[in-house]
Amino acid sequence: GIPAEPLFRSKQWYQRRVAVGTFFFFLARIVIFDLFSGLLTYPSASKIREVVKHLPLERLLVETDAPFMRPKNAAVVDADSPKISSPGMRLLVAVKLAEVKKIEIDNVLIQIRKNVSKMYDI
């Protein structure tokens, strides 16, 4: 399992994490995950991508923060709402995650599925 050790890190460690990206944790079973949104795909998010490089894939999840924070590389689906995101755009975040970690997208998707299963105990 995932060690509980990160729960006891310094306040400054958590403040730095929050300052550079989306930090999410789920403590129902003392399981911690880092959740990354469409922000990861933006050129200005270099600090977030640097954090991702150093996190184990076994602790990562992706989201789109729908209906906001549309991934940068997402096609416009609705001309009336060009900035709207949808949960289906998570794949674009996963593709960027694979690129940043320099691993195959299939490996990212398989591990994210395992992570979701572990988080929800399914």
Short mmCIF file of C-alpha atoms in Angstrom, two decimals:
data_model
loop_
_atom_site.label_atom_id
_atom_site.label_comp_id
_atom_site.label_asym_id
_atom_site.label_seq_id
_atom_site.Cartn_x
_atom_site.Cartn_y
_atom_site.Cartn_z
CA GLY A 1 0.00 0.00 0.00
CA ILE A 2 0.85 3.67 -0.01
CA PRO A 3 2.75 4.69 3.13
CA ALA A 4 1.07 7.15 5.48
CA GLU A 5 4.36 9.03 5.89
CA PRO A 6 3.32 12.00 3.67
CA LEU A 7 0.65 12.87 6.25
CA PHE A 8 3.41 13.98 8.57
CA ARG A 9 5.30 16.31 6.26
CA SER A 10 5.89 19.93 7.18
CA LYS A 11 3.38 22.70 6.74
CA GLN A 12 5.80 24.39 4.31
CA TRP A 13 5.87 21.23 2.13
CA TYR A 14 2.08 21.37 1.76
CA GLN A 15 2.10 25.12 1.17
CA ARG A 16 4.61 24.70 -1.68
CA ARG A 17 2.47 21.95 -3.23
CA VAL A 18 -0.66 24.05 -3.07
CA ALA A 19 1.21 27.05 -4.52
CA VAL A 20 2.27 25.17 -7.67
CA GLY A 21 -0.72 23.00 -8.46
CA THR A 22 -3.88 21.24 -7.53
CA PHE A 23 -3.38 19.19 -4.38
CA PHE A 24 -6.03 16.65 -3.49
CA PHE A 25 -6.09 13.93 -0.93
CA PHE A 26 -8.63 11.34 0.04
CA LEU A 27 -8.25 10.13 3.61
CA ALA A 28 -11.15 7.72 4.12
CA ARG A 29 -8.69 4.82 3.96
CA ILE A 30 -5.52 6.87 4.54
CA VAL A 31 -4.81 6.83 0.83
CA ILE A 32 -3.32 9.98 -0.66
CA PHE A 33 -3.51 10.95 -4.32
CA ASP A 34 -2.34 13.99 -6.21
CA LEU A 35 -4.93 15.16 -8.71
CA PHE A 36 -4.00 17.09 -11.83
CA SER A 37 -6.39 19.03 -14.04
CA GLY A 38 -6.31 20.61 -17.48
CA LEU A 39 -3.95 23.20 -16.04
CA LEU A 40 -1.16 20.64 -16.57
CA THR A 41 -1.54 21.17 -20.34
CA TYR A 42 -0.89 24.93 -20.28
CA PRO A 43 2.56 26.24 -21.30
CA SER A 44 2.64 28.47 -18.20
CA ALA A 45 2.31 25.42 -15.90
CA SER A 46 5.98 24.47 -15.93
CA LYS A 47 6.15 24.32 -12.11
CA ILE A 48 3.25 21.88 -12.03
CA ARG A 49 4.89 19.69 -14.67
CA GLU A 50 8.09 19.71 -12.62
CA VAL A 51 6.15 18.46 -9.58
CA VAL A 52 4.55 15.70 -11.69
CA LYS A 53 7.97 14.44 -12.81
CA HIS A 54 8.82 13.59 -9.21
CA LEU A 55 5.56 12.02 -8.06
CA PRO A 56 5.03 8.27 -8.31
CA LEU A 57 2.46 7.29 -10.94
CA GLU A 58 0.79 5.11 -8.30
CA ARG A 59 -0.40 8.28 -6.57
CA LEU A 60 -1.68 10.27 -9.53
CA LEU A 61 -5.19 10.94 -10.79
CA VAL A 62 -6.41 13.21 -13.58
CA GLU A 63 -9.46 15.43 -13.91
CA THR A 64 -10.71 18.28 -16.05
CA ASP A 65 -12.31 20.37 -13.32
CA ALA A 66 -15.35 20.48 -15.60
CA PRO A 67 -16.88 22.73 -16.63
CA PHE A 68 -13.84 24.96 -16.07
CA MET A 69 -10.09 24.64 -16.80
CA ARG A 70 -10.43 23.14 -20.28
CA PRO A 71 -7.20 21.40 -21.34
CA LYS A 72 -5.17 23.68 -23.62
CA ASN A 73 -5.12 21.19 -26.49
CA ALA A 74 -8.88 20.43 -26.40
CA ALA A 75 -10.91 21.02 -29.51
CA VAL A 76 -13.78 23.49 -29.23
CA VAL A 77 -16.91 21.36 -29.13
CA ASP A 78 -19.46 24.15 -28.74
CA ALA A 79 -18.79 27.48 -30.45
CA ASP A 80 -21.09 29.21 -27.93
CA SER A 81 -18.99 27.93 -25.01
CA PRO A 82 -15.41 27.62 -26.28
CA LYS A 83 -13.86 27.44 -22.80
CA ILE A 84 -16.16 24.76 -21.37
CA SER A 85 -14.54 21.51 -20.29
CA SER A 86 -16.06 18.06 -19.92
CA PRO A 87 -15.05 14.91 -18.04
CA GLY A 88 -14.23 13.24 -21.37
CA MET A 89 -11.28 15.59 -21.74
CA ARG A 90 -9.42 13.76 -18.96
CA LEU A 91 -7.68 11.79 -21.69
CA LEU A 92 -5.91 14.98 -22.81
CA VAL A 93 -4.62 15.51 -19.28
CA ALA A 94 -3.45 11.88 -19.17
CA VAL A 95 -1.64 12.32 -22.50
CA LYS A 96 0.23 15.32 -21.09
CA LEU A 97 0.99 13.37 -17.92
CA ALA A 98 2.51 10.57 -20.03
CA GLU A 99 4.55 13.10 -21.98
CA VAL A 100 5.89 14.76 -18.81
CA LYS A 101 6.77 11.45 -17.17
CA LYS A 102 8.18 10.09 -20.48
CA ILE A 103 6.11 6.90 -20.37
CA GLU A 104 3.57 5.32 -22.69
CA ILE A 105 -0.01 6.60 -22.45
CA ASP A 106 -1.26 3.00 -22.06
CA ASN A 107 0.79 2.64 -18.87
CA VAL A 108 -0.62 5.91 -17.52
CA LEU A 109 -4.22 4.90 -18.26
CA ILE A 110 -3.80 1.44 -16.72
CA GLN A 111 -2.28 2.89 -13.56
CA ILE A 112 -4.88 5.64 -13.25
CA ARG A 113 -7.61 3.00 -13.47
CA LYS A 114 -5.88 1.08 -10.66
CA ASN A 115 -5.58 4.29 -8.63
CA VAL A 116 -9.28 5.10 -9.02
CA SER A 117 -10.16 1.53 -8.04
CA LYS A 118 -7.99 1.84 -4.95
CA MET A 119 -9.37 5.23 -4.01
CA TYR A 120 -12.99 4.05 -4.18
CA ASP A 121 -12.22 0.51 -3.01
CA ILE A 122 -13.82 -1.02 -6.11
#
